[in-house]
Structures are given as C-alpha cells and as structure tokens.
Amino acid sequence: NRKVLVVEDNVVSQKLMKLMLECDGWQVQTVENGQLAVDRTAEIQYACVLMDCDMPVKDGWQATREIREREAANISSWVPIIAVTANAMAGDR
C-alpha cells in the first residue's frame, strides 16, 4: 500500500508535501481539515497519514483521537499518523 493522506489546510504546504511524496512514488490524497480526514480514513486504508495539528473545522489532535477510537473499537485498521506543524519555534510550545 503506497497511499498517503495529507491533512493540511494550507494549500501551498499541501502542494509541497504532495509533490515531494509523489516524487518518491507515493499515491497522495489531500484534505483540508480533520473532519475530512476522519471521514476519508473510514473509507480508505492508507499506509500513513500526515496530519497538521492546527486546522479549521476539526484540528489534528481531535481527528487523531477519533481515528484511534474507531481503531480501538475494531471498526477500522490501525494507521500511522504523523503530526505535521509549522509551529516549530520555542514560543509556539
């Protein structure tokens, strides 16, 4: 399975991640908020999810909790979720 879901509300970041992953042979789908990530991972099995932490509608933290709850209930298979954020400065912590 070479499918990756990129969950990112910034269009430029979405395009950059998509381009980098596709150059490495990944099949990339993108969504712009956590609710869409919850919905999409219920429908499609991904090799991993790159999840932005701070997004509108539903942030990455809540979306990850909901995906993990579904996995714990054996409703869907486990998927690695990798946090992605632009907030990397000491003042952001």
Short mmCIF file of N, CA and C in Angstrom, two decimals:
data_model
loop_
_atom_site.label_atom_id
_atom_site.label_comp_id
_atom_site.label_asym_id
_atom_site.label_seq_id
_atom_site.Cartn_x
_atom_site.Cartn_y
_atom_site.Cartn_z
N ASN A 1 0.84 -1.18 0.00
CA ASN A 1 0.00 0.00 0.00
C ASN A 1 0.89 1.24 0.00
N ARG A 2 0.81 2.04 -1.03
CA ARG A 2 1.63 3.26 -1.16
C ARG A 2 0.74 4.51 -1.13
N LYS A 3 -0.39 4.42 -0.42
CA LYS A 3 -1.31 5.55 -0.33
C LYS A 3 -1.04 6.35 0.94
N VAL A 4 -0.92 7.67 0.78
CA VAL A 4 -0.71 8.58 1.90
C VAL A 4 -1.81 9.63 1.88
N LEU A 5 -2.34 9.95 3.05
CA LEU A 5 -3.30 11.03 3.18
C LEU A 5 -2.59 12.22 3.82
N VAL A 6 -2.58 13.35 3.12
CA VAL A 6 -2.02 14.59 3.65
C VAL A 6 -3.19 15.44 4.12
N VAL A 7 -3.19 15.78 5.41
CA VAL A 7 -4.27 16.57 6.01
C VAL A 7 -3.66 17.92 6.38
N GLU A 8 -3.97 18.93 5.58
CA GLU A 8 -3.32 20.23 5.71
C GLU A 8 -4.23 21.30 5.15
N ASP A 9 -4.46 22.39 5.91
CA ASP A 9 -5.35 23.45 5.44
C ASP A 9 -4.63 24.49 4.59
N ASN A 10 -3.31 24.54 4.62
CA ASN A 10 -2.56 25.50 3.82
C ASN A 10 -2.29 24.88 2.44
N VAL A 11 -2.81 25.52 1.40
CA VAL A 11 -2.74 24.97 0.05
C VAL A 11 -1.29 24.83 -0.42
N VAL A 12 -0.43 25.79 -0.10
CA VAL A 12 0.96 25.73 -0.52
C VAL A 12 1.65 24.54 0.14
N SER A 13 1.43 24.36 1.44
CA SER A 13 2.02 23.21 2.15
C SER A 13 1.48 21.89 1.60
N GLN A 14 0.20 21.86 1.30
CA GLN A 14 -0.42 20.67 0.70
C GLN A 14 0.28 20.29 -0.59
N LYS A 15 0.45 21.27 -1.47
CA LYS A 15 1.07 21.02 -2.77
C LYS A 15 2.53 20.58 -2.63
N LEU A 16 3.25 21.20 -1.70
CA LEU A 16 4.65 20.86 -1.49
C LEU A 16 4.80 19.42 -0.99
N MET A 17 4.00 19.05 0.03
CA MET A 17 4.07 17.68 0.55
C MET A 17 3.67 16.67 -0.51
N LYS A 18 2.63 17.00 -1.27
CA LYS A 18 2.15 16.10 -2.33
C LYS A 18 3.25 15.88 -3.38
N LEU A 19 3.88 16.96 -3.81
CA LEU A 19 4.94 16.86 -4.82
C LEU A 19 6.12 16.02 -4.31
N MET A 20 6.55 16.28 -3.09
CA MET A 20 7.69 15.54 -2.52
C MET A 20 7.38 14.05 -2.40
N LEU A 21 6.18 13.72 -1.93
CA LEU A 21 5.80 12.32 -1.76
C LEU A 21 5.62 11.61 -3.10
N GLU A 22 5.00 12.29 -4.05
CA GLU A 22 4.81 11.68 -5.37
C GLU A 22 6.15 11.43 -6.07
N CYS A 23 7.12 12.31 -5.86
CA CYS A 23 8.45 12.10 -6.45
C CYS A 23 9.11 10.85 -5.88
N ASP A 24 8.67 10.42 -4.71
CA ASP A 24 9.20 9.21 -4.08
C ASP A 24 8.31 7.99 -4.36
N GLY A 25 7.31 8.15 -5.22
CA GLY A 25 6.49 7.02 -5.63
C GLY A 25 5.21 6.79 -4.84
N TRP A 26 4.84 7.71 -3.95
CA TRP A 26 3.62 7.56 -3.15
C TRP A 26 2.40 8.05 -3.92
N GLN A 27 1.25 7.43 -3.66
CA GLN A 27 -0.03 7.90 -4.17
C GLN A 27 -0.60 8.80 -3.08
N VAL A 28 -0.81 10.07 -3.38
CA VAL A 28 -1.16 11.06 -2.36
C VAL A 28 -2.56 11.60 -2.58
N GLN A 29 -3.33 11.61 -1.50
CA GLN A 29 -4.62 12.29 -1.49
C GLN A 29 -4.52 13.38 -0.43
N THR A 30 -5.22 14.49 -0.64
CA THR A 30 -5.19 15.60 0.31
C THR A 30 -6.60 15.98 0.74
N VAL A 31 -6.69 16.40 2.00
CA VAL A 31 -7.91 17.00 2.53
C VAL A 31 -7.49 18.20 3.39
N GLU A 32 -8.43 19.12 3.63
CA GLU A 32 -8.06 20.37 4.28
C GLU A 32 -8.48 20.52 5.74
N ASN A 33 -9.07 19.48 6.34
CA ASN A 33 -9.39 19.59 7.76
C ASN A 33 -9.53 18.21 8.39
N GLY A 34 -9.55 18.20 9.71
CA GLY A 34 -9.58 16.94 10.45
C GLY A 34 -10.85 16.13 10.26
N GLN A 35 -11.98 16.80 10.07
CA GLN A 35 -13.23 16.05 9.86
C GLN A 35 -13.16 15.26 8.57
N LEU A 36 -12.62 15.88 7.53
CA LEU A 36 -12.47 15.16 6.26
C LEU A 36 -11.49 14.00 6.39
N ALA A 37 -10.47 14.16 7.24
CA ALA A 37 -9.51 13.08 7.49
C ALA A 37 -10.20 11.90 8.18
N VAL A 38 -11.03 12.20 9.17
CA VAL A 38 -11.78 11.14 9.86
C VAL A 38 -12.66 10.40 8.86
N ASP A 39 -13.36 11.15 8.03
CA ASP A 39 -14.25 10.54 7.03
C ASP A 39 -13.46 9.70 6.02
N ARG A 40 -12.37 10.26 5.50
CA ARG A 40 -11.60 9.58 4.45
C ARG A 40 -10.94 8.31 4.97
N THR A 41 -10.41 8.34 6.20
CA THR A 41 -9.76 7.14 6.74
C THR A 41 -10.77 6.05 7.07
N ALA A 42 -12.04 6.39 7.18
CA ALA A 42 -13.08 5.38 7.37
C ALA A 42 -13.36 4.64 6.07
N GLU A 43 -13.05 5.29 4.95
CA GLU A 43 -13.36 4.74 3.63
C GLU A 43 -12.18 4.03 2.98
N ILE A 44 -10.96 4.53 3.24
CA ILE A 44 -9.77 4.08 2.52
C ILE A 44 -8.68 3.72 3.51
N GLN A 45 -7.97 2.62 3.26
CA GLN A 45 -6.82 2.23 4.10
C GLN A 45 -5.56 2.89 3.54
N TYR A 46 -4.90 3.70 4.36
CA TYR A 46 -3.68 4.39 3.97
C TYR A 46 -2.47 3.76 4.63
N ALA A 47 -1.31 3.90 3.99
CA ALA A 47 -0.06 3.45 4.59
C ALA A 47 0.29 4.36 5.76
N CYS A 48 -0.04 5.65 5.64
CA CYS A 48 0.13 6.59 6.75
C CYS A 48 -0.66 7.87 6.46
N VAL A 49 -0.81 8.66 7.52
CA VAL A 49 -1.49 9.95 7.44
C VAL A 49 -0.53 11.01 7.96
N LEU A 50 -0.33 12.07 7.18
CA LEU A 50 0.43 13.23 7.63
C LEU A 50 -0.60 14.26 8.05
N MET A 51 -0.69 14.53 9.37
CA MET A 51 -1.78 15.32 9.94
C MET A 51 -1.28 16.63 10.52
N ASP A 52 -1.75 17.74 9.94
CA ASP A 52 -1.48 19.05 10.52
C ASP A 52 -2.17 19.11 11.88
N CYS A 53 -1.57 19.82 12.82
CA CYS A 53 -2.13 19.90 14.17
C CYS A 53 -3.20 20.97 14.30
N ASP A 54 -3.02 22.09 13.63
CA ASP A 54 -3.91 23.25 13.80
C ASP A 54 -4.65 23.53 12.50
N MET A 55 -5.95 23.16 12.47
CA MET A 55 -6.77 23.35 11.27
C MET A 55 -8.17 23.77 11.66
N PRO A 56 -8.91 24.35 10.72
CA PRO A 56 -10.31 24.70 10.99
C PRO A 56 -11.19 23.44 10.98
N VAL A 57 -12.41 23.60 11.40
CA VAL A 57 -13.44 22.56 11.47
C VAL A 57 -13.13 21.55 12.56
N LYS A 58 -12.03 20.80 12.42
CA LYS A 58 -11.58 19.85 13.44
C LYS A 58 -10.07 19.80 13.36
N ASP A 59 -9.38 20.06 14.49
CA ASP A 59 -7.92 20.07 14.45
C ASP A 59 -7.38 18.64 14.39
N GLY A 60 -6.08 18.55 14.15
CA GLY A 60 -5.44 17.25 14.01
C GLY A 60 -5.47 16.40 15.27
N TRP A 61 -5.43 17.06 16.43
CA TRP A 61 -5.48 16.32 17.70
C TRP A 61 -6.81 15.60 17.86
N GLN A 62 -7.92 16.31 17.63
CA GLN A 62 -9.24 15.70 17.77
C GLN A 62 -9.47 14.64 16.69
N ALA A 63 -9.04 14.92 15.47
CA ALA A 63 -9.20 13.94 14.40
C ALA A 63 -8.44 12.66 14.73
N THR A 64 -7.23 12.80 15.24
CA THR A 64 -6.44 11.62 15.62
C THR A 64 -7.14 10.83 16.71
N ARG A 65 -7.68 11.52 17.72
CA ARG A 65 -8.43 10.83 18.79
C ARG A 65 -9.58 10.02 18.22
N GLU A 66 -10.33 10.62 17.30
CA GLU A 66 -11.49 9.92 16.72
C GLU A 66 -11.06 8.72 15.87
N ILE A 67 -9.99 8.87 15.12
CA ILE A 67 -9.48 7.75 14.32
C ILE A 67 -9.01 6.63 15.25
N ARG A 68 -8.29 6.97 16.33
CA ARG A 68 -7.82 5.96 17.29
C ARG A 68 -8.98 5.27 18.01
N GLU A 69 -10.03 6.01 18.34
CA GLU A 69 -11.21 5.41 18.97
C GLU A 69 -11.87 4.39 18.03
N ARG A 70 -11.94 4.72 16.77
CA ARG A 70 -12.52 3.80 15.78
C ARG A 70 -11.66 2.55 15.66
N GLU A 71 -10.34 2.72 15.70
CA GLU A 71 -9.44 1.57 15.63
C GLU A 71 -9.58 0.70 16.88
N ALA A 72 -9.68 1.33 18.05
CA ALA A 72 -9.82 0.58 19.31
C ALA A 72 -11.11 -0.24 19.34
N ALA A 73 -12.13 0.25 18.66
CA ALA A 73 -13.41 -0.47 18.59
C ALA A 73 -13.42 -1.49 17.45
N ASN A 74 -12.26 -1.68 16.82
CA ASN A 74 -12.12 -2.62 15.69
C ASN A 74 -13.03 -2.29 14.52
N ILE A 75 -13.31 -1.00 14.36
CA ILE A 75 -14.12 -0.56 13.23
C ILE A 75 -13.24 -0.34 12.00
N SER A 76 -11.97 0.00 12.24
CA SER A 76 -11.04 0.17 11.13
C SER A 76 -9.65 -0.28 11.55
N SER A 77 -8.78 -0.48 10.58
CA SER A 77 -7.41 -0.93 10.84
C SER A 77 -6.55 0.23 11.31
N TRP A 78 -5.49 -0.10 12.06
CA TRP A 78 -4.56 0.91 12.57
C TRP A 78 -3.79 1.54 11.42
N VAL A 79 -3.58 2.85 11.52
CA VAL A 79 -2.80 3.58 10.52
C VAL A 79 -1.84 4.50 11.27
N PRO A 80 -0.57 4.55 10.85
CA PRO A 80 0.35 5.51 11.47
C PRO A 80 -0.09 6.93 11.15
N ILE A 81 -0.12 7.79 12.17
CA ILE A 81 -0.47 9.20 11.98
C ILE A 81 0.73 10.02 12.44
N ILE A 82 1.26 10.80 11.52
CA ILE A 82 2.45 11.61 11.79
C ILE A 82 2.03 13.07 11.87
N ALA A 83 2.31 13.70 13.02
CA ALA A 83 1.94 15.10 13.22
C ALA A 83 2.83 16.00 12.35
N VAL A 84 2.20 16.99 11.73
CA VAL A 84 2.89 17.97 10.90
C VAL A 84 2.46 19.35 11.40
N THR A 85 3.43 20.23 11.66
CA THR A 85 3.08 21.57 12.10
C THR A 85 4.13 22.57 11.67
N ALA A 86 3.69 23.80 11.44
CA ALA A 86 4.62 24.89 11.14
C ALA A 86 5.06 25.56 12.44
N ASN A 87 4.42 25.21 13.55
CA ASN A 87 4.72 25.83 14.85
C ASN A 87 5.91 25.14 15.50
N ALA A 88 7.11 25.47 15.01
CA ALA A 88 8.32 24.79 15.48
C ALA A 88 9.20 25.68 16.34
N MET A 89 8.80 26.91 16.58
CA MET A 89 9.61 27.83 17.38
C MET A 89 9.33 27.61 18.87
N ALA A 90 10.29 27.95 19.70
CA ALA A 90 10.17 27.75 21.15
C ALA A 90 8.92 28.47 21.70
N GLY A 91 8.59 29.63 21.17
CA GLY A 91 7.42 30.38 21.63
C GLY A 91 6.10 29.74 21.29
N ASP A 92 6.10 28.79 20.37
CA ASP A 92 4.88 28.10 19.96
C ASP A 92 4.51 26.97 20.90
N ARG A 93 5.44 26.54 21.74
CA ARG A 93 5.22 25.39 22.60
C ARG A 93 4.42 25.72 23.82
#
